[in-house]
mmCIF file of C-alpha atoms in Angstrom:
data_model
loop_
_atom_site.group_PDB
_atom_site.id
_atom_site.type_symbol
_atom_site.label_atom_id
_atom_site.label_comp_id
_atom_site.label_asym_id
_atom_site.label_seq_id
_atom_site.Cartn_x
_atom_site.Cartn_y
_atom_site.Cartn_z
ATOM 1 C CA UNK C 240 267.098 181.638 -104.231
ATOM 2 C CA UNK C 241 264.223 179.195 -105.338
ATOM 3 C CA UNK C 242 265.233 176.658 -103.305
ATOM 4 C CA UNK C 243 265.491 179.375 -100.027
ATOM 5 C CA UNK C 244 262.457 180.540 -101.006
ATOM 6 C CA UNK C 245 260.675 176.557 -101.238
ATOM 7 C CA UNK C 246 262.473 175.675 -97.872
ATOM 8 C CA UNK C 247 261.006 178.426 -96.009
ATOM 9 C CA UNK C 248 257.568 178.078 -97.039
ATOM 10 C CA UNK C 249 256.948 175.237 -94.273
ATOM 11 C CA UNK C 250 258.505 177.793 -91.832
ATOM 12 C CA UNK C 251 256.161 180.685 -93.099
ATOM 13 C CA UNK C 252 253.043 178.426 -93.045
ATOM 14 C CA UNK C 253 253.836 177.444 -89.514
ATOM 15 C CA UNK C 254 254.382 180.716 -88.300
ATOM 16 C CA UNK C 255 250.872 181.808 -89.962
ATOM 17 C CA UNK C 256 249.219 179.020 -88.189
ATOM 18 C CA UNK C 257 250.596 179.873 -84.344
ATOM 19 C CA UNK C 258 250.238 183.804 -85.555
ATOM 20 C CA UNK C 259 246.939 182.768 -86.168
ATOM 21 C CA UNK C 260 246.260 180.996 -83.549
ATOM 22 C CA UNK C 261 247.531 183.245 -80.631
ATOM 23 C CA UNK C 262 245.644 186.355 -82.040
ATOM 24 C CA UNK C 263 242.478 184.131 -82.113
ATOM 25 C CA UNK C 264 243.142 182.555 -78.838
ATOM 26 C CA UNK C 265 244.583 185.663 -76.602
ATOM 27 C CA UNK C 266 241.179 187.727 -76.712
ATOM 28 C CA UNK C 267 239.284 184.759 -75.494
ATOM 29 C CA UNK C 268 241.945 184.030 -72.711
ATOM 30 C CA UNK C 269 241.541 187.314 -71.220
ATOM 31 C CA UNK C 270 237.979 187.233 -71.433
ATOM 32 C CA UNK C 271 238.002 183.256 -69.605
ATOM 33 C CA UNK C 272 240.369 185.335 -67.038
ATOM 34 C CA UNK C 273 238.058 188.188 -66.670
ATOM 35 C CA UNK C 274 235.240 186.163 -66.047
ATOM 36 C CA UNK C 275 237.022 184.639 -63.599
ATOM 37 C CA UNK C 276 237.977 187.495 -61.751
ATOM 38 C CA UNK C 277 234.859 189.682 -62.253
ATOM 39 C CA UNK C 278 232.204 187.258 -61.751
ATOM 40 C CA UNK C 279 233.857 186.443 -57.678
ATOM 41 C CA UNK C 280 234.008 190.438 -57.468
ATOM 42 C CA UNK C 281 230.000 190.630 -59.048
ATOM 43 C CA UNK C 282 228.897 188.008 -56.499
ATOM 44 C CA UNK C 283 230.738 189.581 -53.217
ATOM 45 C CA UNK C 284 229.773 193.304 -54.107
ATOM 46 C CA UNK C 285 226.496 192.312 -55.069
ATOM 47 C CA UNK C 286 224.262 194.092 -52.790
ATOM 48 C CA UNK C 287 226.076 197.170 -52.503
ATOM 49 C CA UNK C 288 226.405 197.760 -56.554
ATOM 50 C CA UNK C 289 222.464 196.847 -56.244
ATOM 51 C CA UNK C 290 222.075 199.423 -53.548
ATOM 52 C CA UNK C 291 224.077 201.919 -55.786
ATOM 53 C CA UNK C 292 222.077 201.226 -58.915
ATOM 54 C CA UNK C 293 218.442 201.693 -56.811
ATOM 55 C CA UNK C 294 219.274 204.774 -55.051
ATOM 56 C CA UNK C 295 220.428 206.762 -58.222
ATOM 57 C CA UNK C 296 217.075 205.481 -59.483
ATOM 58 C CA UNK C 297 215.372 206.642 -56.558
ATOM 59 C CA UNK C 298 217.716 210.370 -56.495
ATOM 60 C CA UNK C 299 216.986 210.954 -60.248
ATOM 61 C CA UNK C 300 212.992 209.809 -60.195
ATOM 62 C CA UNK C 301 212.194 212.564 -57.875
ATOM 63 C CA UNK C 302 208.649 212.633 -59.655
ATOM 64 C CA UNK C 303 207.995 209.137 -59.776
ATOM 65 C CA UNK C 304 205.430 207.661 -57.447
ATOM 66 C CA UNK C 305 206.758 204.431 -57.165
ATOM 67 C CA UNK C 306 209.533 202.143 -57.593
ATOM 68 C CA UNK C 307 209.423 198.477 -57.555
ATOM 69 C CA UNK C 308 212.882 196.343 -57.198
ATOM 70 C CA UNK C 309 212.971 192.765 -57.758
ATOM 71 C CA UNK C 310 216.408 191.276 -56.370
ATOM 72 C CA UNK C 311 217.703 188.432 -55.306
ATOM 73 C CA UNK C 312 216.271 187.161 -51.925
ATOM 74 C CA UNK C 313 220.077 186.944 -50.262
ATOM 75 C CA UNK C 314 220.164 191.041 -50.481
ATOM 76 C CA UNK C 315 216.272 192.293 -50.004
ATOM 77 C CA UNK C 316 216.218 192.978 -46.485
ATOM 78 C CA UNK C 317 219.702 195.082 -46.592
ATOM 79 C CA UNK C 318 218.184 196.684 -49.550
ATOM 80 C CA UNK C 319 215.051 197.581 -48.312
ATOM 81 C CA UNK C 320 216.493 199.100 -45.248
ATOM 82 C CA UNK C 321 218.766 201.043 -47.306
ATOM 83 C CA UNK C 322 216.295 202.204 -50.135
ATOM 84 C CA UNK C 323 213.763 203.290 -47.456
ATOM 85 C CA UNK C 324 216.161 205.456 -45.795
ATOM 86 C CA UNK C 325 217.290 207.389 -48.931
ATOM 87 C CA UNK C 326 213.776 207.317 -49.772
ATOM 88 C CA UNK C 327 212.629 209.062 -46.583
ATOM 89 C CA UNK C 328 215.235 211.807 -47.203
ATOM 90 C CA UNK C 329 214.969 212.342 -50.854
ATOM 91 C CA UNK C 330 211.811 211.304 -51.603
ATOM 92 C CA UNK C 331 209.633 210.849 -49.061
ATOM 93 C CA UNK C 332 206.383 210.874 -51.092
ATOM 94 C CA UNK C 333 207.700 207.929 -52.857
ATOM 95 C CA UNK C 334 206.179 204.128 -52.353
ATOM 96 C CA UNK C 335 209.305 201.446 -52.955
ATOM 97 C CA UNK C 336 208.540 198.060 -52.794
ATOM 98 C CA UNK C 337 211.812 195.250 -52.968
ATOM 99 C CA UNK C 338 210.909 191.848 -54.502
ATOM 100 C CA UNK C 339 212.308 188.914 -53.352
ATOM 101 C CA UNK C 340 213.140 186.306 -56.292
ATOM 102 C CA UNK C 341 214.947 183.376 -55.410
ATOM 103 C CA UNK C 342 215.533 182.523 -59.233
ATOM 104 C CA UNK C 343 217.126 185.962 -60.259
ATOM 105 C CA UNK C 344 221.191 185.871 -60.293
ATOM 106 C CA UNK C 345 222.572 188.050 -57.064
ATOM 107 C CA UNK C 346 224.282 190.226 -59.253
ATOM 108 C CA UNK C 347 220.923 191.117 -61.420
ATOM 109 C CA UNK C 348 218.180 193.074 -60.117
ATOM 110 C CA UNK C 349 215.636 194.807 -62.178
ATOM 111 C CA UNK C 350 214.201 198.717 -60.938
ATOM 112 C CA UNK C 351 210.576 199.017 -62.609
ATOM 113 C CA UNK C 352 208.995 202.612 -62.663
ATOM 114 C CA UNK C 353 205.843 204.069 -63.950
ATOM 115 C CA UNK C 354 207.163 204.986 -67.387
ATOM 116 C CA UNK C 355 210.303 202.093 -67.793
ATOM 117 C CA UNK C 356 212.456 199.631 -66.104
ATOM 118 C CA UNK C 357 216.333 199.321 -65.782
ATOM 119 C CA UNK C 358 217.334 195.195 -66.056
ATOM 120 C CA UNK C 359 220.828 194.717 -64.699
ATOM 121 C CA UNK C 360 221.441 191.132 -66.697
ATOM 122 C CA UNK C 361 224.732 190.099 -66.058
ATOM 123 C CA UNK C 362 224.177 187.530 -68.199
ATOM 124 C CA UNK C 363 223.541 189.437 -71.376
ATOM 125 C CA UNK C 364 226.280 191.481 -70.695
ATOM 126 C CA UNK C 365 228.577 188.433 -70.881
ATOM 127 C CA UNK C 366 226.668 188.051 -74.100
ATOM 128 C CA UNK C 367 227.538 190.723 -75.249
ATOM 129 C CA UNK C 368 231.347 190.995 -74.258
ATOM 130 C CA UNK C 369 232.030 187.334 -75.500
ATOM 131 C CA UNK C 370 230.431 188.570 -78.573
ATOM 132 C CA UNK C 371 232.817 191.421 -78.964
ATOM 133 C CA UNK C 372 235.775 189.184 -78.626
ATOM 134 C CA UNK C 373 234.771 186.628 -81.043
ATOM 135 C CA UNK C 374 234.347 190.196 -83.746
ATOM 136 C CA UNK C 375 237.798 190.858 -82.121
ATOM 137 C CA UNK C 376 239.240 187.448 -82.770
ATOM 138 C CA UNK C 377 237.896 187.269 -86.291
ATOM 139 C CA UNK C 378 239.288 190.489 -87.253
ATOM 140 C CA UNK C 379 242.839 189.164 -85.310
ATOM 141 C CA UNK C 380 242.964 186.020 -87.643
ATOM 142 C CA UNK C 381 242.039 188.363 -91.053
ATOM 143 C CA UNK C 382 244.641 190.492 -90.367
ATOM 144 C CA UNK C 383 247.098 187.781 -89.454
ATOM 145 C CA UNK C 384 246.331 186.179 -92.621
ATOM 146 C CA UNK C 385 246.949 189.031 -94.644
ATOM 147 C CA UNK C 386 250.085 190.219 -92.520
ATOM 148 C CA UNK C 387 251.439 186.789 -93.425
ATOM 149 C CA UNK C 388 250.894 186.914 -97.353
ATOM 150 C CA UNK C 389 252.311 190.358 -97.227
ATOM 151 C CA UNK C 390 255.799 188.788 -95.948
ATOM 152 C CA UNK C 391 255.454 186.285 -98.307
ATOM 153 C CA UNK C 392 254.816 188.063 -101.330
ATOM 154 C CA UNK C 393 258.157 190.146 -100.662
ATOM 155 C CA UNK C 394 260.390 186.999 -99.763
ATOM 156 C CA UNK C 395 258.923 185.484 -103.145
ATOM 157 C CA UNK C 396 259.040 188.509 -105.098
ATOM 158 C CA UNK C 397 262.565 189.904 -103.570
ATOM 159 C CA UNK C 398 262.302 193.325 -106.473
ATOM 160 C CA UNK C 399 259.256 194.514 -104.717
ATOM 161 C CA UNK C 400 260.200 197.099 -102.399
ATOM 162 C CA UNK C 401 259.383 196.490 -98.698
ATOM 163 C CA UNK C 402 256.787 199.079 -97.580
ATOM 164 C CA UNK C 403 256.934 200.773 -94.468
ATOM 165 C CA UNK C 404 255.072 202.228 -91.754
ATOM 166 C CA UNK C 405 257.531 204.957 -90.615
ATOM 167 C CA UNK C 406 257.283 208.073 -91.762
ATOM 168 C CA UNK C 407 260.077 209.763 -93.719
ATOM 169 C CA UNK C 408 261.782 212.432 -91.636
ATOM 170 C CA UNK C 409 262.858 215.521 -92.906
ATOM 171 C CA UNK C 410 266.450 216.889 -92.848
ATOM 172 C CA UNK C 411 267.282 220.102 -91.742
ATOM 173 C CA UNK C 412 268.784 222.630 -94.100
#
């Protein structure tokens, strides 16, 4: 059994290294994919989600005086059009002025009001998501790690009972 037990452990450290590995790398994979995939979609829907965004701005701030919306200079004029006639039925008090900046992304714009602003950074969200994945793919390789010294401690220590995750069922009397 000591010999089994020293044979495998090049098998067992092998398989905790590609376990490892493909519950670090998967995560990070689907987020190169999704990138991929969503920034194309961000770019081609970009003025309409940017429409979307300014006109439930300008629906909710029925108070609000004015609205200023910086965007990127591809979009402006469809914008303006658009924000001016949801303006003139919902809000016709209301002054909007569209921004053109050349610099911004075309799937950011930024809504400024008298009291706040809404930022839509694509950017930072990307941030933010690749952040998440990297917590993800930390926590993937921890539990890996101890999933794999689990197994080994019962093929080393072949008295301690294997635990379980099912649940005992009941028998019917």
């Amino acid at each position: 059994l000591l010999h089994f037990v020293a044979s495998a452990h090049p098998l067992f450290e092998n398989y905790r290294q590609m376990a490892k590995m493909l519950r670090e790398d998967m995560p990070k994979v689907a987020l190169a994919i999704a990138r991929k995939v969503a920034g194309e979609a961000l770019n081609e829907n970009a003025a309409a989600t940017i429409e979307s965004i300014a006109e439930r701005c300008v629906t909710s701030m029925l108070g609000e005086a004015s609205l200023t919306v910086v965007a990127h200079e591809s979009i402006t004029s469809s914008l303006e059009k658009r924000l001016n006639e949801i303006v003139s039925k919902h809000s016709p008090g209301m002054i909007v002025q569209v921004i053109t900046n050349a610099s911004i992304p075309v799937s950011d714009c930024k809504i400024q009001w008298k009291q706040g602003a809404f930022i839509r950074d694509t950017q930072k969200i990307w941030q933010d998501i690749e952040q998440a994945v990297g917590n993800l793919s930390a926590s993937a390789a921890f539990d890996a790690t101890k999933d794999m010294e689990k197994l080994e401690n019962q093929v080393n220590n072949p008295e301690v009972p294997v635990a379980t995750t099912e649940q005992p069922t009941s028998q019917k009397e």
